[in-house]
Amino acid sequence: MRIFRILNNNAVVVVDGPQEKIVMGSGIAFQKKRNDIIPKNKIEKIFVLHEQSSEKFQQLLATLPEEHIEIAENIISFAEGHLNAPLSDHIHIALTDHLSFALERLQQGIPIQNKLLNEIKLLYKKEFEVGVWAKEEIRRKLGIEIPDDEAAHIALHIHTAKMDAPSMSESLKHATILREFVEQVESLLSIKVEESSINYQRLITHLRFALNRIEQGDQFDPIDEDMLELIQMKYQRAYECSKEITKYLQQEYSIDFPPSEVAYIALHIERLIK
């Protein structure tokens, strides 16, 4: 392979037949110039992106700090191993761009917040573990302390880069719905939900699977009439709360919870009350 364009010390563009490829490796372009041959033992990654994506990635590689790019690539490599799954090529653009901007903000003393932190930790546990690893890697390599809020942002980028994962907007929608659900419970019942409790985690897990089933059009098992009547009478406060919130979600997000789910969610709310 011969160098067509040098992007930075660790990345070059080569032309291989009709395709442009981005080739990366530590010091791969050191003391090199156009048309020089790249030693095979220097090549760590090769990217073949769509034309528009390739141009964007080349811009990032040429303009962002090399240490930010290296950290992002380390995170991506760790994530693919930790999740035992390949990630979409677009993650190299999305995460690198996001991470560099976040690191610049932190260095300028601008705080990073993520109001969906707790939901992301529960919904995307393995991905959040990648975010925690990234937090330590950034501290070790760059001496920058990132908060858990940023680790959650990284986790969401990793999750949406999985080949079978929903888009970023869909993932954010799910996390937002769960956050709003908990806020409504707190408001309607005048309680504070302890987000480290097992009952909170059970509620979030139940809601997550319920949302997935509704979006996939799966059928829910009907609830026994006697059981439904028992829940309505014995746990009236929790049931009314569940009914009010599921009605709100139907109006705001067009999500229809069947009567059985309204009742089962009421049981989870009852646990939170107690």
PDB file of N, CA, C and O in Angstrom, residues 29-94:
ATOM      1  N   ALA A  29       2.695   7.274   9.806  1.00  0.00           N
ATOM      2  CA  ALA A  29       3.092   8.310   8.841  1.00  0.00           C
ATOM      3  C   ALA A  29       4.356   9.056   9.269  1.00  0.00           C
ATOM      4  O   ALA A  29       4.731  10.060   8.649  1.00  0.00           O
ATOM      5  N   PHE A  30       5.006   8.582  10.312  1.00  0.00           N
ATOM      6  CA  PHE A  30       6.202   9.275  10.820  1.00  0.00           C
ATOM      7  C   PHE A  30       7.293   9.303   9.758  1.00  0.00           C
ATOM      8  O   PHE A  30       7.712   8.269   9.243  1.00  0.00           O
ATOM      9  N   GLN A  31       7.750  10.518   9.396  1.00  0.00           N
ATOM     10  CA  GLN A  31       8.792  10.735   8.395  1.00  0.00           C
ATOM     11  C   GLN A  31       8.432  10.121   7.042  1.00  0.00           C
ATOM     12  O   GLN A  31       9.307   9.698   6.283  1.00  0.00           O
ATOM     13  N   LYS A  32       7.127  10.088   6.746  1.00  0.00           N
ATOM     14  CA  LYS A  32       6.659   9.562   5.463  1.00  0.00           C
ATOM     15  C   LYS A  32       6.112  10.696   4.602  1.00  0.00           C
ATOM     16  O   LYS A  32       5.814  11.782   5.089  1.00  0.00           O
ATOM     17  N   LYS A  33       5.990  10.414   3.302  1.00  0.00           N
ATOM     18  CA  LYS A  33       5.400  11.375   2.380  1.00  0.00           C
ATOM     19  C   LYS A  33       4.559  10.619   1.365  1.00  0.00           C
ATOM     20  O   LYS A  33       4.544   9.379   1.347  1.00  0.00           O
ATOM     21  N   ARG A  34       3.880  11.367   0.520  1.00  0.00           N
ATOM     22  CA  ARG A  34       3.000  10.748  -0.470  1.00  0.00           C
ATOM     23  C   ARG A  34       3.777   9.762  -1.345  1.00  0.00           C
ATOM     24  O   ARG A  34       4.926  10.024  -1.715  1.00  0.00           O
ATOM     25  N   ASN A  35       3.133   8.645  -1.643  1.00  0.00           N
ATOM     26  CA  ASN A  35       3.655   7.550  -2.479  1.00  0.00           C
ATOM     27  C   ASN A  35       4.634   6.631  -1.748  1.00  0.00           C
ATOM     28  O   ASN A  35       5.076   5.628  -2.320  1.00  0.00           O
ATOM     29  N   ASP A  36       4.955   6.955  -0.496  1.00  0.00           N
ATOM     30  CA  ASP A  36       5.782   6.016   0.275  1.00  0.00           C
ATOM     31  C   ASP A  36       4.976   4.757   0.579  1.00  0.00           C
ATOM     32  O   ASP A  36       3.744   4.803   0.746  1.00  0.00           O
ATOM     33  N   ILE A  37       5.664   3.640   0.672  1.00  0.00           N
ATOM     34  CA  ILE A  37       5.016   2.369   0.984  1.00  0.00           C
ATOM     35  C   ILE A  37       4.829   2.242   2.498  1.00  0.00           C
ATOM     36  O   ILE A  37       5.728   2.594   3.271  1.00  0.00           O
ATOM     37  N   ILE A  38       3.656   1.717   2.905  1.00  0.00           N
ATOM     38  CA  ILE A  38       3.366   1.522   4.326  1.00  0.00           C
ATOM     39  C   ILE A  38       3.811   0.119   4.740  1.00  0.00           C
ATOM     40  O   ILE A  38       3.362  -0.870   4.152  1.00  0.00           O
ATOM     41  N   PRO A  39       4.677  -0.012   5.735  1.00  0.00           N
ATOM     42  CA  PRO A  39       5.062  -1.342   6.224  1.00  0.00           C
ATOM     43  C   PRO A  39       3.845  -2.070   6.806  1.00  0.00           C
ATOM     44  O   PRO A  39       3.082  -1.495   7.576  1.00  0.00           O
ATOM     45  N   LYS A  40       3.671  -3.338   6.423  1.00  0.00           N
ATOM     46  CA  LYS A  40       2.511  -4.095   6.891  1.00  0.00           C
ATOM     47  C   LYS A  40       2.471  -4.221   8.408  1.00  0.00           C
ATOM     48  O   LYS A  40       1.399  -4.250   9.002  1.00  0.00           O
ATOM     49  N   ASN A  41       3.639  -4.280   9.023  1.00  0.00           N
ATOM     50  CA  ASN A  41       3.660  -4.453  10.478  1.00  0.00           C
ATOM     51  C   ASN A  41       3.234  -3.196  11.234  1.00  0.00           C
ATOM     52  O   ASN A  41       3.070  -3.220  12.451  1.00  0.00           O
ATOM     53  N   LYS A  42       3.071  -2.081  10.504  1.00  0.00           N
ATOM     54  CA  LYS A  42       2.610  -0.829  11.129  1.00  0.00           C
ATOM     55  C   LYS A  42       1.090  -0.693  11.083  1.00  0.00           C
ATOM     56  O   LYS A  42       0.508   0.140  11.775  1.00  0.00           O
ATOM     57  N   ILE A  43       0.438  -1.489  10.241  1.00  0.00           N
ATOM     58  CA  ILE A  43      -1.005  -1.354  10.039  1.00  0.00           C
ATOM     59  C   ILE A  43      -1.772  -2.016  11.182  1.00  0.00           C
ATOM     60  O   ILE A  43      -1.580  -3.199  11.466  1.00  0.00           O
ATOM     61  N   GLU A  44      -2.622  -1.227  11.842  1.00  0.00           N
ATOM     62  CA  GLU A  44      -3.453  -1.742  12.925  1.00  0.00           C
ATOM     63  C   GLU A  44      -4.923  -1.837  12.524  1.00  0.00           C
ATOM     64  O   GLU A  44      -5.622  -2.767  12.909  1.00  0.00           O
ATOM     65  N   LYS A  45      -5.396  -0.847  11.750  1.00  0.00           N
ATOM     66  CA  LYS A  45      -6.797  -0.847  11.320  1.00  0.00           C
ATOM     67  C   LYS A  45      -6.908  -0.296   9.913  1.00  0.00           C
ATOM     68  O   LYS A  45      -6.154   0.613   9.530  1.00  0.00           O
ATOM     69  N   ILE A  46      -7.843  -0.841   9.145  1.00  0.00           N
ATOM     70  CA  ILE A  46      -8.143  -0.350   7.806  1.00  0.00           C
ATOM     71  C   ILE A  46      -9.643  -0.095   7.725  1.00  0.00           C
ATOM     72  O   ILE A  46     -10.450  -0.968   8.084  1.00  0.00           O
ATOM     73  N   PHE A  47     -10.029   1.090   7.252  1.00  0.00           N
ATOM     74  CA  PHE A  47     -11.440   1.445   7.145  1.00  0.00           C
ATOM     75  C   PHE A  47     -11.810   1.692   5.694  1.00  0.00           C
ATOM     76  O   PHE A  47     -11.084   2.381   4.971  1.00  0.00           O
ATOM     77  N   VAL A  48     -12.925   1.112   5.294  1.00  0.00           N
ATOM     78  CA  VAL A  48     -13.518   1.402   3.995  1.00  0.00           C
ATOM     79  C   VAL A  48     -14.908   1.951   4.286  1.00  0.00           C
ATOM     80  O   VAL A  48     -15.828   1.197   4.611  1.00  0.00           O
ATOM     81  N   LEU A  49     -15.054   3.262   4.231  1.00  0.00           N
ATOM     82  CA  LEU A  49     -16.314   3.909   4.575  1.00  0.00           C
ATOM     83  C   LEU A  49     -17.000   4.422   3.316  1.00  0.00           C
ATOM     84  O   LEU A  49     -16.370   4.572   2.263  1.00  0.00           O
ATOM     85  N   HIS A  50     -18.294   4.675   3.442  1.00  0.00           N
ATOM     86  CA  HIS A  50     -18.997   5.333   2.345  1.00  0.00           C
ATOM     87  C   HIS A  50     -18.353   6.693   2.085  1.00  0.00           C
ATOM     88  O   HIS A  50     -17.750   7.293   2.973  1.00  0.00           O
ATOM     89  N   GLU A  51     -18.500   7.182   0.883  1.00  0.00           N
ATOM     90  CA  GLU A  51     -17.786   8.394   0.467  1.00  0.00           C
ATOM     91  C   GLU A  51     -17.994   9.558   1.429  1.00  0.00           C
ATOM     92  O   GLU A  51     -17.042  10.198   1.867  1.00  0.00           O
ATOM     93  N   GLN A  52     -19.250   9.830   1.808  1.00  0.00           N
ATOM     94  CA  GLN A  52     -19.541  10.950   2.698  1.00  0.00           C
ATOM     95  C   GLN A  52     -18.943  10.716   4.081  1.00  0.00           C
ATOM     96  O   GLN A  52     -18.358  11.615   4.684  1.00  0.00           O
ATOM     97  N   SER A  53     -19.066   9.488   4.594  1.00  0.00           N
ATOM     98  CA  SER A  53     -18.519   9.155   5.903  1.00  0.00           C
ATOM     99  C   SER A  53     -17.002   9.224   5.894  1.00  0.00           C
ATOM    100  O   SER A  53     -16.375   9.677   6.850  1.00  0.00           O
ATOM    101  N   SER A  54     -16.408   8.756   4.801  1.00  0.00           N
ATOM    102  CA  SER A  54     -14.949   8.768   4.694  1.00  0.00           C
ATOM    103  C   SER A  54     -14.410  10.190   4.751  1.00  0.00           C
ATOM    104  O   SER A  54     -13.415  10.471   5.432  1.00  0.00           O
ATOM    105  N   GLU A  55     -15.086  11.100   4.059  1.00  0.00           N
ATOM    106  CA  GLU A  55     -14.654  12.502   4.065  1.00  0.00           C
ATOM    107  C   GLU A  55     -14.759  13.098   5.470  1.00  0.00           C
ATOM    108  O   GLU A  55     -13.847  13.803   5.925  1.00  0.00           O
ATOM    109  N   LYS A  56     -15.838  12.798   6.178  1.00  0.00           N
ATOM    110  CA  LYS A  56     -16.025  13.296   7.543  1.00  0.00           C
ATOM    111  C   LYS A  56     -14.940  12.739   8.464  1.00  0.00           C
ATOM    112  O   LYS A  56     -14.351  13.471   9.275  1.00  0.00           O
ATOM    113  N   PHE A  57     -14.646  11.445   8.343  1.00  0.00           N
ATOM    114  CA  PHE A  57     -13.648  10.812   9.195  1.00  0.00           C
ATOM    115  C   PHE A  57     -12.266  11.395   8.913  1.00  0.00           C
ATOM    116  O   PHE A  57     -11.471  11.633   9.828  1.00  0.00           O
ATOM    117  N   GLN A  58     -11.966  11.639   7.652  1.00  0.00           N
ATOM    118  CA  GLN A  58     -10.675  12.234   7.301  1.00  0.00           C
ATOM    119  C   GLN A  58     -10.534  13.628   7.914  1.00  0.00           C
ATOM    120  O   GLN A  58      -9.453  14.004   8.392  1.00  0.00           O
ATOM    121  N   GLN A  59     -11.615  14.395   7.903  1.00  0.00           N
ATOM    122  CA  GLN A  59     -11.594  15.727   8.512  1.00  0.00           C
ATOM    123  C   GLN A  59     -11.308  15.640  10.004  1.00  0.00           C
ATOM    124  O   GLN A  59     -10.516  16.414  10.551  1.00  0.00           O
ATOM    125  N   LEU A  60     -11.952  14.671  10.667  1.00  0.00           N
ATOM    126  CA  LEU A  60     -11.734  14.498  12.103  1.00  0.00           C
ATOM    127  C   LEU A  60     -10.281  14.114  12.383  1.00  0.00           C
ATOM    128  O   LEU A  60      -9.639  14.665  13.286  1.00  0.00           O
ATOM    129  N   LEU A  61      -9.767  13.167  11.618  1.00  0.00           N
ATOM    130  CA  LEU A  61      -8.401  12.694  11.839  1.00  0.00           C
ATOM    131  C   LEU A  61      -7.380  13.799  11.601  1.00  0.00           C
ATOM    132  O   LEU A  61      -6.320  13.826  12.223  1.00  0.00           O
ATOM    133  N   ALA A  62      -7.705  14.705  10.691  1.00  0.00           N
ATOM    134  CA  ALA A  62      -6.764  15.772  10.347  1.00  0.00           C
ATOM    135  C   ALA A  62      -6.839  16.959  11.291  1.00  0.00           C
ATOM    136  O   ALA A  62      -5.906  17.768  11.356  1.00  0.00           O
ATOM    137  N   THR A  63      -7.949  17.083  12.038  1.00  0.00           N
ATOM    138  CA  THR A  63      -8.141  18.292  12.843  1.00  0.00           C
ATOM    139  C   THR A  63      -8.189  18.057  14.347  1.00  0.00           C
ATOM    140  O   THR A  63      -7.846  18.951  15.119  1.00  0.00           O
ATOM    141  N   LEU A  64      -8.617  16.881  14.788  1.00  0.00           N
ATOM    142  CA  LEU A  64      -8.739  16.637  16.227  1.00  0.00           C
ATOM    143  C   LEU A  64      -7.392  16.246  16.825  1.00  0.00           C
ATOM    144  O   LEU A  64      -6.533  15.693  16.137  1.00  0.00           O
ATOM    145  N   PRO A  65      -7.202  16.498  18.120  1.00  0.00           N
ATOM    146  CA  PRO A  65      -5.956  16.078  18.780  1.00  0.00           C
ATOM    147  C   PRO A  65      -5.751  14.567  18.648  1.00  0.00           C
ATOM    148  O   PRO A  65      -6.682  13.785  18.845  1.00  0.00           O
ATOM    149  N   GLU A  66      -4.521  14.180  18.318  1.00  0.00           N
ATOM    150  CA  GLU A  66      -4.243  12.760  18.088  1.00  0.00           C
ATOM    151  C   GLU A  66      -4.511  11.916  19.322  1.00  0.00           C
ATOM    152  O   GLU A  66      -4.951  10.767  19.213  1.00  0.00           O
ATOM    153  N   GLU A  67      -4.282  12.494  20.510  1.00  0.00           N
ATOM    154  CA  GLU A  67      -4.509  11.707  21.717  1.00  0.00           C
ATOM    155  C   GLU A  67      -5.994  11.424  21.924  1.00  0.00           C
ATOM    156  O   GLU A  67      -6.369  10.393  22.476  1.00  0.00           O
ATOM    157  N   HIS A  68      -6.871  12.332  21.456  1.00  0.00           N
ATOM    158  CA  HIS A  68      -8.312  12.100  21.542  1.00  0.00           C
ATOM    159  C   HIS A  68      -8.715  10.969  20.596  1.00  0.00           C
ATOM    160  O   HIS A  68      -9.548  10.110  20.943  1.00  0.00           O
ATOM    161  N   ILE A  69      -8.153  10.975  19.403  1.00  0.00           N
ATOM    162  CA  ILE A  69      -8.447   9.936  18.418  1.00  0.00           C
ATOM    163  C   ILE A  69      -7.978   8.579  18.930  1.00  0.00           C
ATOM    164  O   ILE A  69      -8.690   7.571  18.831  1.00  0.00           O
ATOM    165  N   GLU A  70      -6.786   8.553  19.497  1.00  0.00           N
ATOM    166  CA  GLU A  70      -6.232   7.301  20.008  1.00  0.00           C
ATOM    167  C   GLU A  70      -7.093   6.734  21.137  1.00  0.00           C
ATOM    168  O   GLU A  70      -7.372   5.535  21.187  1.00  0.00           O
ATOM    169  N   ILE A  71      -7.534   7.609  22.045  1.00  0.00           N
ATOM    170  CA  ILE A  71      -8.390   7.166  23.147  1.00  0.00           C
ATOM    171  C   ILE A  71      -9.700   6.589  22.613  1.00  0.00           C
ATOM    172  O   ILE A  71     -10.168   5.533  23.058  1.00  0.00           O
ATOM    173  N   ALA A  72     -10.302   7.285  21.647  1.00  0.00           N
ATOM    174  CA  ALA A  72     -11.564   6.816  21.067  1.00  0.00           C
ATOM    175  C   ALA A  72     -11.382   5.440  20.433  1.00  0.00           C
ATOM    176  O   ALA A  72     -12.231   4.549  20.610  1.00  0.00           O
ATOM    177  N   GLU A  73     -10.295   5.248  19.717  1.00  0.00           N
ATOM    178  CA  GLU A  73     -10.047   3.954  19.078  1.00  0.00           C
ATOM    179  C   GLU A  73      -9.802   2.860  20.123  1.00  0.00           C
ATOM    180  O   GLU A  73     -10.231   1.717  19.951  1.00  0.00           O
ATOM    181  N   ASN A  74      -9.125   3.204  21.195  1.00  0.00           N
ATOM    182  CA  ASN A  74      -8.914   2.233  22.273  1.00  0.00           C
ATOM    183  C   ASN A  74     -10.242   1.802  22.892  1.00  0.00           C
ATOM    184  O   ASN A  74     -10.455   0.624  23.206  1.00  0.00           O
ATOM    185  N   ILE A  75     -11.136   2.782  23.085  1.00  0.00           N
ATOM    186  CA  ILE A  75     -12.457   2.484  23.658  1.00  0.00           C
ATOM    187  C   ILE A  75     -13.240   1.560  22.730  1.00  0.00           C
ATOM    188  O   ILE A  75     -13.865   0.586  23.170  1.00  0.00           O
ATOM    189  N   ILE A  76     -13.201   1.855  21.435  1.00  0.00           N
ATOM    190  CA  ILE A  76     -13.929   1.042  20.455  1.00  0.00           C
ATOM    191  C   ILE A  76     -13.392  -0.383  20.433  1.00  0.00           C
ATOM    192  O   ILE A  76     -14.163  -1.361  20.425  1.00  0.00           O
ATOM    193  N   SER A  77     -12.091  -0.525  20.447  1.00  0.00           N
ATOM    194  CA  SER A  77     -11.484  -1.868  20.447  1.00  0.00           C
ATOM    195  C   SER A  77     -11.874  -2.641  21.708  1.00  0.00           C
ATOM    196  O   SER A  77     -12.210  -3.829  21.646  1.00  0.00           O
ATOM    197  N   PHE A  78     -11.820  -1.959  22.861  1.00  0.00           N
ATOM    198  CA  PHE A  78     -12.208  -2.617  24.118  1.00  0.00           C
ATOM    199  C   PHE A  78     -13.675  -3.015  24.067  1.00  0.00           C
ATOM    200  O   PHE A  78     -14.050  -4.115  24.506  1.00  0.00           O
ATOM    201  N   ALA A  79     -14.524  -2.125  23.544  1.00  0.00           N
ATOM    202  CA  ALA A  79     -15.963  -2.386  23.497  1.00  0.00           C
ATOM    203  C   ALA A  79     -16.264  -3.621  22.652  1.00  0.00           C
ATOM    204  O   ALA A  79     -17.080  -4.468  23.031  1.00  0.00           O
ATOM    205  N   GLU A  80     -15.620  -3.743  21.496  1.00  0.00           N
ATOM    206  CA  GLU A  80     -15.884  -4.887  20.623  1.00  0.00           C
ATOM    207  C   GLU A  80     -15.486  -6.198  21.304  1.00  0.00           C
ATOM    208  O   GLU A  80     -16.166  -7.217  21.155  1.00  0.00           O
ATOM    209  N   GLY A  81     -14.402  -6.154  22.083  1.00  0.00           N
ATOM    210  CA  GLY A  81     -13.992  -7.341  22.824  1.00  0.00           C
ATOM    211  C   GLY A  81     -14.903  -7.622  24.008  1.00  0.00           C
ATOM    212  O   GLY A  81     -15.303  -8.765  24.246  1.00  0.00           O
ATOM    213  N   HIS A  82     -15.274  -6.571  24.727  1.00  0.00           N
ATOM    214  CA  HIS A  82     -16.106  -6.728  25.930  1.00  0.00           C
ATOM    215  C   HIS A  82     -17.509  -7.205  25.575  1.00  0.00           C
ATOM    216  O   HIS A  82     -18.100  -8.018  26.293  1.00  0.00           O
ATOM    217  N   LEU A  83     -18.050  -6.697  24.460  1.00  0.00           N
ATOM    218  CA  LEU A  83     -19.399  -7.070  24.032  1.00  0.00           C
ATOM    219  C   LEU A  83     -19.390  -8.307  23.142  1.00  0.00           C
ATOM    220  O   LEU A  83     -20.448  -8.845  22.808  1.00  0.00           O
ATOM    221  N   ASN A  84     -18.178  -8.687  22.725  1.00  0.00           N
ATOM    222  CA  ASN A  84     -18.026  -9.828  21.812  1.00  0.00           C
ATOM    223  C   ASN A  84     -18.877  -9.641  20.561  1.00  0.00           C
ATOM    224  O   ASN A  84     -19.579 -10.561  20.113  1.00  0.00           O
ATOM    225  N   ALA A  85     -18.818  -8.439  20.016  1.00  0.00           N
ATOM    226  CA  ALA A  85     -19.625  -8.115  18.838  1.00  0.00           C
ATOM    227  C   ALA A  85     -18.970  -6.979  18.063  1.00  0.00           C
ATOM    228  O   ALA A  85     -18.416  -6.052  18.668  1.00  0.00           O
ATOM    229  N   PRO A  86     -19.031  -7.036  16.728  1.00  0.00           N
ATOM    230  CA  PRO A  86     -18.497  -5.924  15.936  1.00  0.00           C
ATOM    231  C   PRO A  86     -19.411  -4.716  16.033  1.00  0.00           C
ATOM    232  O   PRO A  86     -20.620  -4.850  16.252  1.00  0.00           O
ATOM    233  N   LEU A  87     -18.824  -3.540  15.884  1.00  0.00           N
ATOM    234  CA  LEU A  87     -19.598  -2.302  15.908  1.00  0.00           C
ATOM    235  C   LEU A  87     -19.623  -1.692  14.516  1.00  0.00           C
ATOM    236  O   LEU A  87     -18.720  -1.913  13.704  1.00  0.00           O
ATOM    237  N   SER A  88     -20.634  -0.904  14.265  1.00  0.00           N
ATOM    238  CA  SER A  88     -20.750  -0.209  12.983  1.00  0.00           C
ATOM    239  C   SER A  88     -19.552   0.700  12.758  1.00  0.00           C
ATOM    240  O   SER A  88     -19.032   1.317  13.695  1.00  0.00           O
ATOM    241  N   ASP A  89     -19.102   0.799  11.510  1.00  0.00           N
ATOM    242  CA  ASP A  89     -17.967   1.673  11.196  1.00  0.00           C
ATOM    243  C   ASP A  89     -18.228   3.122  11.586  1.00  0.00           C
ATOM    244  O   ASP A  89     -17.300   3.875  11.867  1.00  0.00           O
ATOM    245  N   HIS A  90     -19.505   3.505  11.616  1.00  0.00           N
ATOM    246  CA  HIS A  90     -19.824   4.908  11.923  1.00  0.00           C
ATOM    247  C   HIS A  90     -19.425   5.298  13.344  1.00  0.00           C
ATOM    248  O   HIS A  90     -19.262   6.485  13.633  1.00  0.00           O
ATOM    249  N   ILE A  91     -19.236   4.312  14.222  1.00  0.00           N
ATOM    250  CA  ILE A  91     -18.825   4.614  15.603  1.00  0.00           C
ATOM    251  C   ILE A  91     -17.493   5.354  15.629  1.00  0.00           C
ATOM    252  O   ILE A  91     -17.242   6.168  16.519  1.00  0.00           O
ATOM    253  N   HIS A  92     -16.645   5.111  14.648  1.00  0.00           N
ATOM    254  CA  HIS A  92     -15.340   5.771  14.614  1.00  0.00           C
ATOM    255  C   HIS A  92     -15.496   7.284  14.385  1.00  0.00           C
ATOM    256  O   HIS A  92     -14.657   8.066  14.821  1.00  0.00           O
ATOM    257  N   ILE A  93     -16.565   7.666  13.725  1.00  0.00           N
ATOM    258  CA  ILE A  93     -16.856   9.090  13.537  1.00  0.00           C
ATOM    259  C   ILE A  93     -17.612   9.639  14.741  1.00  0.00           C
ATOM    260  O   ILE A  93     -17.209  10.629  15.350  1.00  0.00           O
ATOM    261  N   ALA A  94     -18.713   8.962  15.092  1.00  0.00           N
ATOM    262  CA  ALA A  94     -19.610   9.481  16.128  1.00  0.00           C
ATOM    263  C   ALA A  94     -18.918   9.586  17.485  1.00  0.00           C
ATOM    264  O   ALA A  94     -18.995  10.630  18.155  1.00  0.00           O
TER     265      ALA A  94
END
